[in-house]
CSV table of C-alpha atoms in Angstrom, one decimal:
chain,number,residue,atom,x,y,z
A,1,UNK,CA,-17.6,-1.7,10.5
A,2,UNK,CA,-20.4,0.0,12.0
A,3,UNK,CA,-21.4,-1.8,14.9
A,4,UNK,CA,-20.1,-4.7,16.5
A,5,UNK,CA,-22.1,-6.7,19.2
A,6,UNK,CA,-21.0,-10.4,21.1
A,7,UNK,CA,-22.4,-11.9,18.0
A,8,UNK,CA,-22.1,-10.1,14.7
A,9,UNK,CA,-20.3,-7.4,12.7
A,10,UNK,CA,-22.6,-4.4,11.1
A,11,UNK,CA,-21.1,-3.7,8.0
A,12,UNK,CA,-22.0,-0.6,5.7
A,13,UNK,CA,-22.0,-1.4,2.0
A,14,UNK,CA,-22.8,2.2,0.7
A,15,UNK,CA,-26.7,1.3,-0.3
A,16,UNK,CA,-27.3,-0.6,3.2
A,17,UNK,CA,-25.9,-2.4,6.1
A,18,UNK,CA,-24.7,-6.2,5.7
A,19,UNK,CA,-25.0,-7.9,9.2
A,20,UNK,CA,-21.9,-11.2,9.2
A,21,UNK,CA,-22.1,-13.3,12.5
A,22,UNK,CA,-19.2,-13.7,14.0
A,23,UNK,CA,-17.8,-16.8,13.1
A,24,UNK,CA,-18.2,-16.1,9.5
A,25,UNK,CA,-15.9,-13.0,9.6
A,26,UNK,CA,-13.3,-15.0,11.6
A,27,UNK,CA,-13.6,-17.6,8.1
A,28,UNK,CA,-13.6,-14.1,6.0
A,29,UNK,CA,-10.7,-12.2,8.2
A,30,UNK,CA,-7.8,-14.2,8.7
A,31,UNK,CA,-4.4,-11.8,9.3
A,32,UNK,CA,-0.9,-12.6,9.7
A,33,UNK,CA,1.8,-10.3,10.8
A,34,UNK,CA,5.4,-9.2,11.0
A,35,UNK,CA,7.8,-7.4,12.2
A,36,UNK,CA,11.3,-6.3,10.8
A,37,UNK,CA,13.5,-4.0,12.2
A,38,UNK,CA,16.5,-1.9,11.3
A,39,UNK,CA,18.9,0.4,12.4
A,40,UNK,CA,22.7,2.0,11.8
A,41,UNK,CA,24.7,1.6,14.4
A,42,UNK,CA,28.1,3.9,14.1
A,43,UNK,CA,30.9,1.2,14.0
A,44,UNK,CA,28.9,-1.5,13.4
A,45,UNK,CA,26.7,-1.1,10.3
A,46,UNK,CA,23.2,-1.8,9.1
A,47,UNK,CA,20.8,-4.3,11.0
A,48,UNK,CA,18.3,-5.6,9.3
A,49,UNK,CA,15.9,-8.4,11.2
A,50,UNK,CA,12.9,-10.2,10.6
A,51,UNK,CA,11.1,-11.9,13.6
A,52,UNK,CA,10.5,-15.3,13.8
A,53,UNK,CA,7.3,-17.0,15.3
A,54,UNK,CA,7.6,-20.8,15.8
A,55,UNK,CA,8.9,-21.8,12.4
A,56,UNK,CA,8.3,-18.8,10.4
A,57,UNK,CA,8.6,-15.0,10.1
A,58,UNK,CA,4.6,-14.5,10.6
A,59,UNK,CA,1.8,-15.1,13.5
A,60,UNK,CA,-1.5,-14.7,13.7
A,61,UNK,CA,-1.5,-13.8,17.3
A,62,UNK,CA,-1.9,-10.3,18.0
A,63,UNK,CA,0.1,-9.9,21.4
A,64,UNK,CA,2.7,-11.8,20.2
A,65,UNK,CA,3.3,-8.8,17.5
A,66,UNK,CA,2.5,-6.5,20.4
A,67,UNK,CA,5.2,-7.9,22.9
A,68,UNK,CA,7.8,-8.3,19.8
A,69,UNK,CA,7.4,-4.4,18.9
A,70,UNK,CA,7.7,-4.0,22.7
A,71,UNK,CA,10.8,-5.7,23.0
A,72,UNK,CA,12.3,-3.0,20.2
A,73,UNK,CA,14.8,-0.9,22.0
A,74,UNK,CA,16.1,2.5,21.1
A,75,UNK,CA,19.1,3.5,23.1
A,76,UNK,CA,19.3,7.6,23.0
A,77,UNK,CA,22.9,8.5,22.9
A,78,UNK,CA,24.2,5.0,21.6
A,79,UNK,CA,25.8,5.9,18.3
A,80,UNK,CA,22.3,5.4,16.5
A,81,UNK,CA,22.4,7.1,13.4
A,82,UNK,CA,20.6,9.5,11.1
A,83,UNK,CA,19.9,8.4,8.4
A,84,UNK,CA,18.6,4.7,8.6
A,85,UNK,CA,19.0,1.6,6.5
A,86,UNK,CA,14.9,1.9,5.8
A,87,UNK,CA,14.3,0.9,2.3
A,88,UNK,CA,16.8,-2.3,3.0
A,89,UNK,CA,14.1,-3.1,5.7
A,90,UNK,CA,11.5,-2.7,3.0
A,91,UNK,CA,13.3,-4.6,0.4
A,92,UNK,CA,13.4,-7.3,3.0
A,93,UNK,CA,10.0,-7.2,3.1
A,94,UNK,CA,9.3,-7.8,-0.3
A,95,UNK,CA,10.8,-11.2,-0.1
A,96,UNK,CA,8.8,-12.6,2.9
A,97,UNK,CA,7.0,-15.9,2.4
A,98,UNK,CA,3.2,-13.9,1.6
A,99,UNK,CA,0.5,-16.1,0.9
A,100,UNK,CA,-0.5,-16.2,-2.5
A,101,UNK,CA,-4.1,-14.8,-2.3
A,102,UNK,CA,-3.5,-12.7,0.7
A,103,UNK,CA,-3.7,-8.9,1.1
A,104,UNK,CA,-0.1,-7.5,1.2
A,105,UNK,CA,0.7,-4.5,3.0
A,106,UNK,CA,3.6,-3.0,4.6
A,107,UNK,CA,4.2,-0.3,7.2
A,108,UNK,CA,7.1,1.9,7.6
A,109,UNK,CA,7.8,3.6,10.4
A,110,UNK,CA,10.8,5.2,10.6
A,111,UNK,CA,11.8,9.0,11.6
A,112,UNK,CA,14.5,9.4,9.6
A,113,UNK,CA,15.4,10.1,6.3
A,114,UNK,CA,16.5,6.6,4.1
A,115,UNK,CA,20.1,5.6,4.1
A,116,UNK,CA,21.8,5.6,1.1
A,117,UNK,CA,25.1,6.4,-0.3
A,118,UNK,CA,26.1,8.3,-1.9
A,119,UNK,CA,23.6,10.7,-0.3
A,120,UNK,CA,22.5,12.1,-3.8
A,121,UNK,CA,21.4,8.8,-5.1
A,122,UNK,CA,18.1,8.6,-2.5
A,123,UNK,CA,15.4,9.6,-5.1
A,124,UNK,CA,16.7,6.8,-7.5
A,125,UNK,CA,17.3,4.4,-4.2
A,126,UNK,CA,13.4,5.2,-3.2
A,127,UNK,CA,12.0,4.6,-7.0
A,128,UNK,CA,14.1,0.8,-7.1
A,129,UNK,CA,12.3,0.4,-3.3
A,130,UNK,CA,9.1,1.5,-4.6
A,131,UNK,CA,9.7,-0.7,-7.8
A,132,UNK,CA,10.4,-3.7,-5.8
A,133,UNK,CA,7.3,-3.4,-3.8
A,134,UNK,CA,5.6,-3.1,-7.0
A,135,UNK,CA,7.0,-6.0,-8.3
A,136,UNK,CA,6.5,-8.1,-5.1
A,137,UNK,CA,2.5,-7.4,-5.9
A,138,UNK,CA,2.5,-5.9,-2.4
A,139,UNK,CA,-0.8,-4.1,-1.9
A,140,UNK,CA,0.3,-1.1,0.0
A,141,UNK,CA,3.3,0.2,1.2
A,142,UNK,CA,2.0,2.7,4.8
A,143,UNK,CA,3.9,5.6,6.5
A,144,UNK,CA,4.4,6.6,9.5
A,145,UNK,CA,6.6,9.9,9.3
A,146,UNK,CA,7.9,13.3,9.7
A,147,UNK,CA,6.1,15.4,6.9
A,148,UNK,CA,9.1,16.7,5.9
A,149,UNK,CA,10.9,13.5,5.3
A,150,UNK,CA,7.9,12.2,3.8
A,151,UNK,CA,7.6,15.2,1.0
A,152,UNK,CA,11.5,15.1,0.7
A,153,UNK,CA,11.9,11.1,0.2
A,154,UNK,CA,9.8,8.7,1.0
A,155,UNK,CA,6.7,10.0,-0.9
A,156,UNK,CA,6.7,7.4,-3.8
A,157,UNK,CA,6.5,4.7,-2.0
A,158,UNK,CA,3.0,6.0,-0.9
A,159,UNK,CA,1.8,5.0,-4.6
A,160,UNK,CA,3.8,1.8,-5.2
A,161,UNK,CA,1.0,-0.8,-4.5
A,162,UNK,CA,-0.6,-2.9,-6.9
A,163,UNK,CA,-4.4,-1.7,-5.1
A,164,UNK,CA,-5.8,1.2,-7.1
A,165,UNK,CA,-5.8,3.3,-3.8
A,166,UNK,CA,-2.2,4.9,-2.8
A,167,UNK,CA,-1.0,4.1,0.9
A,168,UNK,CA,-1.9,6.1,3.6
A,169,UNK,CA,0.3,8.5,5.3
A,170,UNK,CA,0.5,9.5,9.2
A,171,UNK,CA,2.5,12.4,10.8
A,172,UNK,CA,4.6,11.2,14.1
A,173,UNK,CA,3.7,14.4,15.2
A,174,UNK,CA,-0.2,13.3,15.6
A,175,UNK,CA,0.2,9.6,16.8
């Protein structure tokens, strides 16, 4: 998008500029989201959740995404631990309800390594996850990570979509 006034989108198409009102792009643009959580609580295990709006797991309604991420809590000192049951979160993904002709795309964030055990089985663990996704004709699978994690583990998942361009990768250091 280039420009957006009270009435249109500006869109550049590489040779020139494509100008949509409004109301069109709303019949174009139609997203639905998500949210699933995890985490590995000493004692008590892995958590896995997906949210539920009204009578399924997605919404169309932007704050209610925003005020369900906002609800998250992370308790420091409250046996959370490292490593986390991440690529169970994506493989919960995978089976969500996506519409048939939608664009699927999934974003980890996470800042720890993947759980898995026994510890030396993560590479295989990440190739099944990035499989699955595969497999689930998921689009794109998004990181948001520590660059070392990211180069150690969770790099395959980067090129697991079905689109011909790999996922995108940010650094928790620079957002």
């Amino acid at each position: 998008v280039v420009e957006r006034t009270a009435t249109a989108v500006v869109i550049e198409t590489g040779p020139g500029r494509v100008t949509l009102p409004l109301t069109r792009v709303e019949q174009i643009v139609e997203g639905r989201s998500t949210l699933v959580t995890f985490q590995e609580r000493a004692g008590t295990g892995n958590s896995v959740i997906v949210s539920r709006f009204g009578d399924g797991p997605f919404t169309d309604d932007a704050a209610k995404i925003r005020d369900e991420v906002g609800a998250v809590k992370v308790e420091i000192g409250s046996g959370v631990n490292v490593p986390q049951p991440s690529l169970e979160a994506l493989a919960k993904a995978c089976e969500l309800p996506f519409r048939k002709d939608a664009t699927k795309m999934l974003l980890l964030i996470t800042d720890s390594p993947p759980k898995v055990v026994p510890e030396n089985r993560i590479p295989a663990a990440v190739r099944d996850t990035a499989n699955l996704i595969k497999r689930a004709n998921i689009d794109a699978a998004h990181l948001v990570n520590w660059e070392r994690d990211k180069n150690d583990h969770y790099a395959p998942l980067l090129n697991a979509g079905v689109s011909k361009e790999p996922g995108k990768f940010f650094s928790l250091k620079e957002v």
